[in-house]
Short mmCIF file of C-alpha atoms and ligand atoms in Angstrom, two decimals:
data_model
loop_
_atom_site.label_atom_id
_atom_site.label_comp_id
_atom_site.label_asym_id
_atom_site.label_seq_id
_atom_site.Cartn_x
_atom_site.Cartn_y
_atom_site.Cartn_z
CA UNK R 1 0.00 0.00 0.00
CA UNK R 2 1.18 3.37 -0.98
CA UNK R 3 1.71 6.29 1.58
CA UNK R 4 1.11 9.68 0.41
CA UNK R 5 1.13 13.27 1.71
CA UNK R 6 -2.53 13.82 1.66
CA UNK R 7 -5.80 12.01 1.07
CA UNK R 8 -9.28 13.80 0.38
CA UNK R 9 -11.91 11.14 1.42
CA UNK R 10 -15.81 10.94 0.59
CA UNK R 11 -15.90 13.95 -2.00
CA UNK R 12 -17.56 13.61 -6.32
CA UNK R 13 -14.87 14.40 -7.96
CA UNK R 14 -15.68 16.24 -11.51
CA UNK R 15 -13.42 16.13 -14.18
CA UNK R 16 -13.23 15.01 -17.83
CA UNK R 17 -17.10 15.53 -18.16
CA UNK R 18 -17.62 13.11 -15.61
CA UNK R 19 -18.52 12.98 -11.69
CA UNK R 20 -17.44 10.06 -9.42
CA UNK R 21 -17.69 9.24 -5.56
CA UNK R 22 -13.77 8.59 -5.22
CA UNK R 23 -10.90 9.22 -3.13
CA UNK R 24 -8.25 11.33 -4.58
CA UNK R 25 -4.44 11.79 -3.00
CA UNK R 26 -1.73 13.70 -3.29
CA UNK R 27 1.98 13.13 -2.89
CA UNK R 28 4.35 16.30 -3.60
CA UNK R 29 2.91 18.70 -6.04
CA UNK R 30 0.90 15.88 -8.12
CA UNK R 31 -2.05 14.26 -7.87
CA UNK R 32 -0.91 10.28 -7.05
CA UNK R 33 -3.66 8.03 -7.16
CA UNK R 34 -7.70 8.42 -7.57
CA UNK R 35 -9.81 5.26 -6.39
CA UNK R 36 -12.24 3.54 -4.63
CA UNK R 37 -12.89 4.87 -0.71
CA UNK R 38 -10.40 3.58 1.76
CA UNK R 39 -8.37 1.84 -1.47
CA UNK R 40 -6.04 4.12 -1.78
CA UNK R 41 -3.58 3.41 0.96
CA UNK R 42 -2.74 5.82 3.82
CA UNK R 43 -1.09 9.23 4.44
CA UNK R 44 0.29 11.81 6.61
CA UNK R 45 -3.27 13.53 6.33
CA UNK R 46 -6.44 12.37 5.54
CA UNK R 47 -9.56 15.07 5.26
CA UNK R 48 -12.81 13.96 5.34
CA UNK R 49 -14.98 15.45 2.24
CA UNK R 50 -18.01 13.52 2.45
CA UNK R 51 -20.74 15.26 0.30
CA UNK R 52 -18.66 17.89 -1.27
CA UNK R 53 -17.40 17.99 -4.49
CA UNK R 54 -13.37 17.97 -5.85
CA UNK R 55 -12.99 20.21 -9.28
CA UNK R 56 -9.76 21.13 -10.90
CA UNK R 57 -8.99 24.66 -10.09
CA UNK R 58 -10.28 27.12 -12.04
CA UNK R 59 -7.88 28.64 -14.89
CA UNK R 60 -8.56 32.63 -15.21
CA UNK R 61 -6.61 33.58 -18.13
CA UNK R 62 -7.54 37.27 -18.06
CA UNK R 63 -6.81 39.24 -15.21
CA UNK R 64 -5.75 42.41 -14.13
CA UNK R 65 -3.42 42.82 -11.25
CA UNK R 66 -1.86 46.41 -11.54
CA UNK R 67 1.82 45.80 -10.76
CA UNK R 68 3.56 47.55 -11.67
CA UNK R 69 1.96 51.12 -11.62
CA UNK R 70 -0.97 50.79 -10.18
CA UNK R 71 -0.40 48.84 -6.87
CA UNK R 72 -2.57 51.29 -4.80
CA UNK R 73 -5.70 48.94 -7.16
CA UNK R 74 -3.89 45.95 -6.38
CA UNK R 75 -0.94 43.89 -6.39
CA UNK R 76 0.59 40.70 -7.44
CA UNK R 77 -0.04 39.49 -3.24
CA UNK R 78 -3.29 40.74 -3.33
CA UNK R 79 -4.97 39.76 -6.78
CA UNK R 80 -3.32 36.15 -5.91
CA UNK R 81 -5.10 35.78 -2.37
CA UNK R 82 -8.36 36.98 -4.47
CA UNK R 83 -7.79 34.28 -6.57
CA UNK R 84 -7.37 31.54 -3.88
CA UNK R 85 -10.22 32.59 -2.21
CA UNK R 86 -12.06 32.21 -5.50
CA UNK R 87 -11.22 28.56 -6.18
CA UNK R 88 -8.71 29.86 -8.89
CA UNK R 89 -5.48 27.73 -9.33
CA UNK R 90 -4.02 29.55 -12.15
CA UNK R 91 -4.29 32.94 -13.69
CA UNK R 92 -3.25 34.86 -16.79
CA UNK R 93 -1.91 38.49 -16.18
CA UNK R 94 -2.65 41.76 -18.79
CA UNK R 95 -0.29 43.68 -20.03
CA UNK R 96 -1.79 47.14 -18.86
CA UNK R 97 0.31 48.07 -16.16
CA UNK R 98 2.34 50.90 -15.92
CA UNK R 99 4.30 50.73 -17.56
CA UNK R 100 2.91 48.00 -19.98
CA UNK R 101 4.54 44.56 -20.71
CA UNK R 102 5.55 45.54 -23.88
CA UNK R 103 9.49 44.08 -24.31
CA UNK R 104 11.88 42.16 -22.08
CA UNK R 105 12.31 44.81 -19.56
CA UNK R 106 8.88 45.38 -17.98
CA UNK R 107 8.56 41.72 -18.94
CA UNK R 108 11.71 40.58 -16.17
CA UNK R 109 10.64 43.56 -13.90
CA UNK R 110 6.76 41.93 -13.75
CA UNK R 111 8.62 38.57 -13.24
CA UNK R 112 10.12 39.46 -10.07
CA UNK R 113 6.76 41.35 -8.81
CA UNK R 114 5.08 38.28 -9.38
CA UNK R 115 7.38 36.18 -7.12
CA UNK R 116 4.75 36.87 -4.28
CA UNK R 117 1.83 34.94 -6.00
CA UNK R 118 -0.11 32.70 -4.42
CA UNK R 119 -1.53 30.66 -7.35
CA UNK R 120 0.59 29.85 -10.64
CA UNK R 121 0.50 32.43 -13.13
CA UNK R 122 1.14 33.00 -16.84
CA UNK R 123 2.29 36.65 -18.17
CA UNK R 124 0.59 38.07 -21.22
CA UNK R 125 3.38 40.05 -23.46
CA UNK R 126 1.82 43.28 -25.10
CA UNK R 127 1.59 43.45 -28.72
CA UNK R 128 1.16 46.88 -29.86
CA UNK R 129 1.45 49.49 -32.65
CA UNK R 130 5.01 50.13 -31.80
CA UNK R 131 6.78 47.10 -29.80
CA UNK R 132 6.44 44.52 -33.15
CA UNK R 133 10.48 44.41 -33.03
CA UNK R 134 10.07 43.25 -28.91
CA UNK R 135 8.15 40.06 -30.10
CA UNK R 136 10.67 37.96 -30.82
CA UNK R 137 12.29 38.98 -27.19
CA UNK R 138 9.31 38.49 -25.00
CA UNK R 139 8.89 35.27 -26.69
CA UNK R 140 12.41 34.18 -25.20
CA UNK R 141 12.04 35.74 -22.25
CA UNK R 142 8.82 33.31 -21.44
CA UNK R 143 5.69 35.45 -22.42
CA UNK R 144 3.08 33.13 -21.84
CA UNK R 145 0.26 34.70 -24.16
CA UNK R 146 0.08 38.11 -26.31
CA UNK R 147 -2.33 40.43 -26.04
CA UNK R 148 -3.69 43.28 -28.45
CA UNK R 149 -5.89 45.74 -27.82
CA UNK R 150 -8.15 46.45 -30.53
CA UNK R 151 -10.01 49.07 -28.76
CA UNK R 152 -9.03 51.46 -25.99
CA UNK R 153 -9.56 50.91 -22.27
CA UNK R 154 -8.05 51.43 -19.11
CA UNK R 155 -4.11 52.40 -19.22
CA UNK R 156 -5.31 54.09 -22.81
CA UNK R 157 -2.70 51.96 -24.99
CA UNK R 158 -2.52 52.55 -28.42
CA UNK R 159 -4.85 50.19 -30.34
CA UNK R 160 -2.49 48.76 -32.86
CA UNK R 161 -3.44 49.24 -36.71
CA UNK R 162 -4.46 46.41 -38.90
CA UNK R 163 -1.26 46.43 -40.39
CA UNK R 164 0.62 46.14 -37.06
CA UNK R 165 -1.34 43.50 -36.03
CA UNK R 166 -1.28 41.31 -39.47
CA UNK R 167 2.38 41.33 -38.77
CA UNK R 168 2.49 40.26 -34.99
CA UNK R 169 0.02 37.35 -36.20
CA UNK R 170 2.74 36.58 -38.48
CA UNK R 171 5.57 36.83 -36.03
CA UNK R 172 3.55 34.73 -32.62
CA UNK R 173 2.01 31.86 -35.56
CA UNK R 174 5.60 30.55 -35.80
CA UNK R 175 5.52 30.03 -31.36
CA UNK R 176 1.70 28.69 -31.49
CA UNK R 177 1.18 31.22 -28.66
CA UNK R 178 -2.00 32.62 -28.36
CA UNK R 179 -3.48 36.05 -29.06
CA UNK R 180 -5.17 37.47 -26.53
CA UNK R 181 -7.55 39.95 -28.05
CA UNK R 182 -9.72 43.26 -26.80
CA UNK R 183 -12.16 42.99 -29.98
CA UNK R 184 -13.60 46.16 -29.48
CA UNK R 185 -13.06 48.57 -32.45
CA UNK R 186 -11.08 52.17 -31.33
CA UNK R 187 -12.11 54.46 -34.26
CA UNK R 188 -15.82 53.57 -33.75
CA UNK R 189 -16.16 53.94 -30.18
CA UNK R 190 -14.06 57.30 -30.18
CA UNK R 191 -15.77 59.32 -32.67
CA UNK R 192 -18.78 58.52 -30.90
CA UNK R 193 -17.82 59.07 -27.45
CA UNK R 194 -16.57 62.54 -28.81
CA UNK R 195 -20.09 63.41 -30.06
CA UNK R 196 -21.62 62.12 -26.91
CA UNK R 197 -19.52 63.67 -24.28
CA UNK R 198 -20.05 67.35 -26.62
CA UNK R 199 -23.88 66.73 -26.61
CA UNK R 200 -23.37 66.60 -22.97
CA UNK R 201 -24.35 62.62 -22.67
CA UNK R 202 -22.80 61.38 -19.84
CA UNK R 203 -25.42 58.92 -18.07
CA UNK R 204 -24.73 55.51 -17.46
CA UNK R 205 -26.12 54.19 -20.43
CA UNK R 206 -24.53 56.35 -22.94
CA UNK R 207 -21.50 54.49 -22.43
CA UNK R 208 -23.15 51.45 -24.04
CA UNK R 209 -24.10 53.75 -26.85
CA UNK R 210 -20.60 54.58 -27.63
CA UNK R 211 -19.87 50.93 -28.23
CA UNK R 212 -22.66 49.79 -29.88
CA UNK R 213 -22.35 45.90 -31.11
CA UNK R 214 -20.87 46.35 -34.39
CA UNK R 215 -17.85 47.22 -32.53
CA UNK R 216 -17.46 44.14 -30.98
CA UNK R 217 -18.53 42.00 -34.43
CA UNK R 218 -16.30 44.17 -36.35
CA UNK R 219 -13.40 43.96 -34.67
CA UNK R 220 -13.67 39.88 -33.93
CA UNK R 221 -14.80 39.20 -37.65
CA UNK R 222 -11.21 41.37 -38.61
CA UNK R 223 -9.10 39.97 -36.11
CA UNK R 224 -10.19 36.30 -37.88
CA UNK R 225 -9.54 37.24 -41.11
CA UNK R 226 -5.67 38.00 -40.23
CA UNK R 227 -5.67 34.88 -38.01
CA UNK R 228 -7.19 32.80 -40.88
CA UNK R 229 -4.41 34.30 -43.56
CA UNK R 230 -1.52 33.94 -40.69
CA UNK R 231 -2.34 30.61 -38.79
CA UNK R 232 -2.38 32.48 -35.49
CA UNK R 233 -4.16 31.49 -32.66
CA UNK R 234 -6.63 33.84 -31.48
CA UNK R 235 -8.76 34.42 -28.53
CA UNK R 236 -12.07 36.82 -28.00
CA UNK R 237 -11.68 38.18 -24.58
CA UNK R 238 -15.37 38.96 -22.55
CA UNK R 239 -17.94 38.71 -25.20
CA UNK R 240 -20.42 40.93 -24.26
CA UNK R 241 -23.14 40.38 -27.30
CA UNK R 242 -24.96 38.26 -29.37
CA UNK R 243 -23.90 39.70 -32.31
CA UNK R 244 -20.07 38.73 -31.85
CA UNK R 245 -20.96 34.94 -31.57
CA UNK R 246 -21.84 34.33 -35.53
CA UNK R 247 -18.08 35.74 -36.91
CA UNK R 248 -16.92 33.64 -33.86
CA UNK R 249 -18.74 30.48 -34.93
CA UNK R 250 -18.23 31.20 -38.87
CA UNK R 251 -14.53 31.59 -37.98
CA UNK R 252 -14.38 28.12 -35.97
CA UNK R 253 -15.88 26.41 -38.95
CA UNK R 254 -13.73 28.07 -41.44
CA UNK R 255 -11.10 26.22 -39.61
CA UNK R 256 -9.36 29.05 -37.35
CA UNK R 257 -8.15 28.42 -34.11
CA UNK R 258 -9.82 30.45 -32.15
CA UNK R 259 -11.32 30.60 -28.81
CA UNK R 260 -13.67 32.39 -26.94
CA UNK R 261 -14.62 33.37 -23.56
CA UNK R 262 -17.23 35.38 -21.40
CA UNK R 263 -17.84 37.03 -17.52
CA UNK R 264 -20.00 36.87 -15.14
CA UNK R 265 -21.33 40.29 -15.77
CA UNK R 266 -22.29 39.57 -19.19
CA UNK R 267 -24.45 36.59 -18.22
CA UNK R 268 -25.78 38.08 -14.66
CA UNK R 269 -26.40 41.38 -15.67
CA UNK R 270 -28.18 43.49 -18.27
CA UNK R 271 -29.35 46.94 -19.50
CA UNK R 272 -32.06 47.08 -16.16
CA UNK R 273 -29.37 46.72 -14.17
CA UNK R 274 -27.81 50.61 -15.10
CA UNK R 275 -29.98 52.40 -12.85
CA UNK R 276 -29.40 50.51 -9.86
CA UNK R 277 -25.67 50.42 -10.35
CA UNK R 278 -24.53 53.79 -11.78
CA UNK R 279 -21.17 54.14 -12.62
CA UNK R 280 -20.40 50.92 -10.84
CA UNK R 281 -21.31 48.94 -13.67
CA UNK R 282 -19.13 51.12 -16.45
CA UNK R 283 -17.09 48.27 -17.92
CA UNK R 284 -15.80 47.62 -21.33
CA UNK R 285 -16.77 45.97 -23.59
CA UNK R 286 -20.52 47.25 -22.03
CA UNK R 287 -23.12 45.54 -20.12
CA UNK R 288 -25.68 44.64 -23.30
CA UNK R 289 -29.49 43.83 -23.36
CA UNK R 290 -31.33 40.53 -21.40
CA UNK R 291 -31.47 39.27 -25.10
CA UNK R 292 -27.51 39.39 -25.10
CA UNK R 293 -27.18 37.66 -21.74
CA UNK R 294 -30.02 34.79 -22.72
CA UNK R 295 -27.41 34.38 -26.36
CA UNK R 296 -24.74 34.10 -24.55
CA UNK R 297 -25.89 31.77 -22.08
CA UNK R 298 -26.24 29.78 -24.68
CA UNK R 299 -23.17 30.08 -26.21
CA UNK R 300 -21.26 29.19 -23.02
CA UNK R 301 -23.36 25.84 -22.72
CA UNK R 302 -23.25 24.58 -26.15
CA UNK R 303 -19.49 25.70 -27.04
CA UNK R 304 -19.88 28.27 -29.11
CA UNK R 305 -18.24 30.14 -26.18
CA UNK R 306 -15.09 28.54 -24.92
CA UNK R 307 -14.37 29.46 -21.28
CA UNK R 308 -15.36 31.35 -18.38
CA UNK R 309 -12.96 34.09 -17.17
CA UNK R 310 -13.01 37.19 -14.80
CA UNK R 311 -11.63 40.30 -16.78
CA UNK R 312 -10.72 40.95 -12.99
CA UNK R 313 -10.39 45.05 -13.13
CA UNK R 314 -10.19 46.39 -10.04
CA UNK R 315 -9.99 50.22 -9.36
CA UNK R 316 -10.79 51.96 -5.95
CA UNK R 317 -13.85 53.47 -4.99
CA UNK R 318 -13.23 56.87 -5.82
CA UNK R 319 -12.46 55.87 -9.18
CA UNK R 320 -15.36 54.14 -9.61
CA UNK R 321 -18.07 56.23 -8.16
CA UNK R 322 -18.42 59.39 -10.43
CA UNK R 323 -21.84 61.42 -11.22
CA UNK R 324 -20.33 61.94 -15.22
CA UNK R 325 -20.11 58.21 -16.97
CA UNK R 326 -17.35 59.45 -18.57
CA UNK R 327 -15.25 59.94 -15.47
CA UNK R 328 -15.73 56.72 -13.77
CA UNK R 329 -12.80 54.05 -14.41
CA UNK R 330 -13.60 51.10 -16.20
CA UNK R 331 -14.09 47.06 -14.80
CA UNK R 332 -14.54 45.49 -11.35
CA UNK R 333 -13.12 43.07 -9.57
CA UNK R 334 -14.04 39.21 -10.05
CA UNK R 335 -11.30 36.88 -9.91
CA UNK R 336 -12.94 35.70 -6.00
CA UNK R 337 -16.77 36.02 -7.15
CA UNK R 338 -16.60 33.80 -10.03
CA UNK R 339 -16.77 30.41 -8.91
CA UNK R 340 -19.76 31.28 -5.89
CA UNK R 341 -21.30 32.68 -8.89
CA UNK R 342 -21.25 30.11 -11.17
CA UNK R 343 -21.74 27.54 -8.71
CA UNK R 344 -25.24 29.39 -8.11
CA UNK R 345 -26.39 29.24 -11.53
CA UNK R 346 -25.27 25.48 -11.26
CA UNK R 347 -27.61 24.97 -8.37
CA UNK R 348 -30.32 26.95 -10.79
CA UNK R 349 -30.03 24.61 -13.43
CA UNK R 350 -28.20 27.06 -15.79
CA UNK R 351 -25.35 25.02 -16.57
CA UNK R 352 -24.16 21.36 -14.98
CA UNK R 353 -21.19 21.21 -12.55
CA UNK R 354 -19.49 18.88 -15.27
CA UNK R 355 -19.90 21.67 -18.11
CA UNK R 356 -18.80 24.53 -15.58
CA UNK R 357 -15.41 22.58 -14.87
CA UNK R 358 -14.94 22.20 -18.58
CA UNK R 359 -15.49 25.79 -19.19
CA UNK R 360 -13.31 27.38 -15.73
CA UNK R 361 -10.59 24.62 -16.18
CA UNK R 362 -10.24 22.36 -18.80
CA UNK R 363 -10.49 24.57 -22.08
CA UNK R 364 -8.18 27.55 -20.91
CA UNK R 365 -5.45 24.79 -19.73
CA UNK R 366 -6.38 23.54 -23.28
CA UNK R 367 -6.07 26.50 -25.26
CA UNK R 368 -3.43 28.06 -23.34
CA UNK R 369 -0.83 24.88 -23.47
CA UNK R 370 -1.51 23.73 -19.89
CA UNK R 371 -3.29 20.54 -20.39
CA UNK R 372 -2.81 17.65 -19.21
CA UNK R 373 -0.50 19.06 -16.09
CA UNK R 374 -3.87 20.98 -15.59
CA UNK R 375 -7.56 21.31 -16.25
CA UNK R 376 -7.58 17.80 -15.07
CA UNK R 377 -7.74 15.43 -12.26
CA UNK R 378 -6.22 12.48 -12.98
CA UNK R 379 -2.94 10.86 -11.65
CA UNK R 380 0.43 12.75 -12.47
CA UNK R 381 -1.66 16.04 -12.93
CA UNK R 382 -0.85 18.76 -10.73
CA UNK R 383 -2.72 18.97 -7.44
CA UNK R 384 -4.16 22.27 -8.56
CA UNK R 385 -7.99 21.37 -7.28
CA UNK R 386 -11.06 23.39 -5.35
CA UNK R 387 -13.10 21.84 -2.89
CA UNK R 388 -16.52 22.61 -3.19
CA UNK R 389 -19.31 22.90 -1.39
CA UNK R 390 -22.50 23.61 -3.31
CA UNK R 391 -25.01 24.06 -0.05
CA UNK R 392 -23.15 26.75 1.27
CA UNK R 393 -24.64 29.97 1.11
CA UNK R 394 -22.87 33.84 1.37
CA UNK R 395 -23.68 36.92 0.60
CA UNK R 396 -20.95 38.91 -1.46
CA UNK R 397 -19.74 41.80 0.56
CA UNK R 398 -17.13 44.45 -0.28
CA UNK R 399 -15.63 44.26 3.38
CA UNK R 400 -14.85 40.39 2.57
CA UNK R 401 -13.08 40.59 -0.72
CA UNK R 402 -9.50 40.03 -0.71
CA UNK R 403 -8.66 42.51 -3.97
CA UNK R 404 -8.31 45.76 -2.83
CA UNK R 405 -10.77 46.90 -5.65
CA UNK R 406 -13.79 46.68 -3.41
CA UNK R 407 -16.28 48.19 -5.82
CA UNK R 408 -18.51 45.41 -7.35
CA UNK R 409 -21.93 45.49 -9.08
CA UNK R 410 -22.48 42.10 -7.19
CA UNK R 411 -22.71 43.41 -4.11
CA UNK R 412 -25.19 41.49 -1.77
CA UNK R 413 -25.58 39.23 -4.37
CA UNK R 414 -26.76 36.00 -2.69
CA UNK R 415 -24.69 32.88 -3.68
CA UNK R 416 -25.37 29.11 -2.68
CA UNK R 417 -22.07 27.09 -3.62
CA UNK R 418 -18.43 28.20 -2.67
CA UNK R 419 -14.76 26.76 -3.10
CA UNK R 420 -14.10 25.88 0.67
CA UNK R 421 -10.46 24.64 -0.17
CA UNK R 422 -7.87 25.90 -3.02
CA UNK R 423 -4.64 23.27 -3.20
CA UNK R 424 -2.15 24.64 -5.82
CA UNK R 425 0.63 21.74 -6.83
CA UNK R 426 -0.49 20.20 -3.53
CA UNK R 427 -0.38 23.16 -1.11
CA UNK R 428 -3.33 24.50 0.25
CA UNK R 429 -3.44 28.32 -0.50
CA UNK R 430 -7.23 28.73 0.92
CA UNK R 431 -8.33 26.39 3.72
CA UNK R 432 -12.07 26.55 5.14
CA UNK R 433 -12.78 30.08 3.54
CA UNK R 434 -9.62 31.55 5.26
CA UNK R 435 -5.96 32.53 3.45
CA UNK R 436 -3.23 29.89 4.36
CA UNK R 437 -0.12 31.36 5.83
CA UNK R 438 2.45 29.92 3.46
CA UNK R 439 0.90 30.62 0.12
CA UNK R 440 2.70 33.65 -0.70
CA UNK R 441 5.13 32.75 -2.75
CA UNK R 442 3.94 29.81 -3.68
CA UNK R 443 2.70 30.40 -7.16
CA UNK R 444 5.23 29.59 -10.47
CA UNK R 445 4.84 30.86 -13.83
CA UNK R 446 3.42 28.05 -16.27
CA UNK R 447 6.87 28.55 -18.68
CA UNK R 448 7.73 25.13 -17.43
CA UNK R 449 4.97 22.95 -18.35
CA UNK R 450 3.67 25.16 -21.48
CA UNK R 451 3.41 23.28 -24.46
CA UNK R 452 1.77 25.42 -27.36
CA UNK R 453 1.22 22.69 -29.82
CA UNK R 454 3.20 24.31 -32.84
CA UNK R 455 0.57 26.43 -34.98
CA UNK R 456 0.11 25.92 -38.97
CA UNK R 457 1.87 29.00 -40.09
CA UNK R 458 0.04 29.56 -43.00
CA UNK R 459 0.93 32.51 -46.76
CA UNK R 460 4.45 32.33 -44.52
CA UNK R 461 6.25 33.02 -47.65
CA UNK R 462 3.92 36.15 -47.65
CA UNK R 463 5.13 37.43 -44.28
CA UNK R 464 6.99 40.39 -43.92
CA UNK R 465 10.24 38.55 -42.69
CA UNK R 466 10.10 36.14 -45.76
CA UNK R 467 9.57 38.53 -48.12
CA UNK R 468 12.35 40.96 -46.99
CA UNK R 469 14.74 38.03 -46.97
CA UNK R 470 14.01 37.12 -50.97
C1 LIG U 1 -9.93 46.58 -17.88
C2 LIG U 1 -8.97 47.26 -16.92
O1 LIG U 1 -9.43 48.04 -16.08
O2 LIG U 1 -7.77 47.02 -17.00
N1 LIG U 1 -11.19 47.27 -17.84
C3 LIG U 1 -12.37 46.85 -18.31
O3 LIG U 1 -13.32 47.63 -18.32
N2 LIG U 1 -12.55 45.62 -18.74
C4 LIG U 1 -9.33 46.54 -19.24
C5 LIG U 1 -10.01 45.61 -20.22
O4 LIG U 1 -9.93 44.38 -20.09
O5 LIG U 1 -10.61 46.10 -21.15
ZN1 LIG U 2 -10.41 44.09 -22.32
#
């Protein structure tokens, strides 16, 4: 009989699209054996999970944690312990810090910020109007993802022209990296922001007028096209609309690798929801109509829509709470109210505890190279799991969240189903709804076990590089 470090006992554990009533231990930072009750030998510590449920951590592969620049919003420490408290093993870090991510430099400098994570972490490289000659760096230097900001947003970056992006498609297809991508078009949304703020328009809702729909399909049926003629992989960061979804789809049949994820907000809240929440709920890409939320419900269950992730934006409350629209800094936090979220709509029959862990874990590890080592439970898979229970009931409170962005439109928000334990690579990070002592510091960049599988760079002989080398 086998002796290992720690045994959960009793719980379902969900993984792989399927649930079963087994034991699961853990020896070191992997996952050693899954079996039968009282099969699987003994260990050092054995925890008693009768009637809960085991899930592989969730994988949030957009977040925003501020550091550098904007620590005073949060930090690398902070955003982490958010994160463990949230059932959320791994997360994916944006490049709009201060100053961005945009070439080996800031790309080192975040490295060493981020030594004080508590959950593993992959850093998203910028790629911008003017970094395209930084690529080929902050692919050696470990980026683990690029992102591009088609449309402006908080930290105001530049949104790259088509023709700077065609050419970082054609640089990151030869890595099989993915493209992160903020497919909200800039030239739309600012000519009519300009004619909105002079009109004197500056309610709540006229922010969603500025970025009507066709930004969104616009800039995701664009971003395709390049993908399609370079082989890059793409992703559509929070799709807010129903209109987005058909270039999506069109683009997955056509053959593109591309992904797709969505928010809480965008499935929990809706146009009704502006009066009640002000400024609060200023966020881009918007807040759309109840028809929007019911598409992309929809989306997210029958895989039109890829993953679940947090857009986790945290700004303090002075920044948030403005009379003008205009004034009010974009996003909220939501890296820790995910999961209780989620797990609510599972106990409301919205979507099956087997589909959410697909969605949270399984296709951004996937997608983003991390799979098998993650997304999964199965033996020689990290220990990177969340214990759930799916009775227990809390009310979401701005005094209990662990970001210091406090400011959320899902305050008092009444959820029934919480992560009670967070184990990254076999340490417990979050025990019994309280931050472990040692978990600072614990958390690794992915680099190590990241295995892009090599894209199909495709018209390579018409890529810039080629064609200068003729
Ligand atoms: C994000 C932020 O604050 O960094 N804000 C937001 O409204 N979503 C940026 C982003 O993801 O667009
Ligand atoms: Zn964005």
């Amino acid at each position: 009989m086998k002796h290992h470090d720690l045994i959960f006992s009793g719980a379902h554990v969900v993984s792989g699209g399927v649930t079963q009533l087994i034991d699961l231990a853990i020896q070191g930072e992997k996952i050693s054996a899954l079996g039968a009750t009282g099969t699987l030998g003994s260990a050092k510590k054995i925890y008693d999970v009768t009637g809960k449920y085991i899930i592989p951590g969730a994988i949030d592969v957009h977040v925003h944690f501020r550091e550098p620049g904007y620590s005073y919003k949060e930090d690398w420490h902070t955003g982490t312990q958010a994160a463990a408290m949230g059932g959320v093993t791994t997360i994916f870090e944006m490049p709009n810090t201060s100053p961005p991510t945009r070439s080996t430099v800031e790309l080192s400098e975040k490295k060493a910020l981020a030594k004080k994570a508590c959950v593993d972490f992959g850093i998203y490289g910028l790629l911008g109007e003017d970094n395209l000659d930084e690529l080929d760096g902050l692919i050696s230097e470990g980026a683990n993802a690029f992102k591009c900001f088609m449309g402006n947003t908080f930290g105001n970056l530049p949104s790259p022209s088509t023709g700077a992006m065609l050419e970082g498609f054609e640089k990151i297809a030869q890595t099989g990296l993915r493209i992160s991508l903020h497919a909200e078009t800039a030239s739309i949304m600012a000519l009519r922001q300009k004619k909105l703020e002079e009109a004197g328009k500056n309610a709540p809702l006229h922010h969603l007028d500025a970025r009507p729909e066709v930004v969104a399909i616009e800039a995701v049926s664009r971003a395709a096209v390049l993908a399609e003629w370079t082989g890059a992989r793409i992703h559509v960061l929070h799709i807010s609309s129903a209109g987005e979804l058909r270039p999506l789809n069109e683009a997955k049949v056509r053959g593109v690798d591309i992904t797709g994820e969505t928010c809480p907000c965008y499935l929990y809240l809706d146009t009704s929801d502006y009066k009640r929440l002000g400024s609060i709920i200023r966020v881009n890409p918007p807040v759309r109509t109840k028809g929007d939320s019911e598409e992309i419900w929809k989306a997210l269950n029958n895989g039109t829509i890829d993953m679940i992730s947090t857009d986790h934006a945290p700004h303090t409350a002075a920044e948030k709470m403005k009379r003008n629209i205009w004034e009010a800094d974009c996003g909220f936090p939501g890296v820790e109210t995910q999961m209780p979220l989620m797990l609510t709509a599972v106990n409301n029959g919205k979507i099956s505890l087997e589909h959410y862990v697909k969605v949270s874990s399984e296709n951004p590890a996937r997608a983003f190279g991390l799979w098998p080592q993650k997304g999964i439970i199965s033996v020689g898979a990290h220990a990177d799991i969340t214990v759930v229970d799916m009775q227990k009931k809390e009310i979401i409170k701005a005094a209990n969240l662990h970001s210091r962005g406090k400011i959320t439109p899902f305050e008092n928000f009444e959820t029934t189903g919480a992560p009670i334990h967070t184990v990254v690579r076999g340490r417990f990070v979050q025990r019994d709804r309280q931050i472990c002592k040692n978990s600072k510091g614990h958390g690794k960049q992915v680099t190590d076990i990241q295995k892009m599988p090599p894209a199909r760079p495709i018209n390579s002989e018409h890529a810039i590089e080629h064609v200068l080398k003729k």
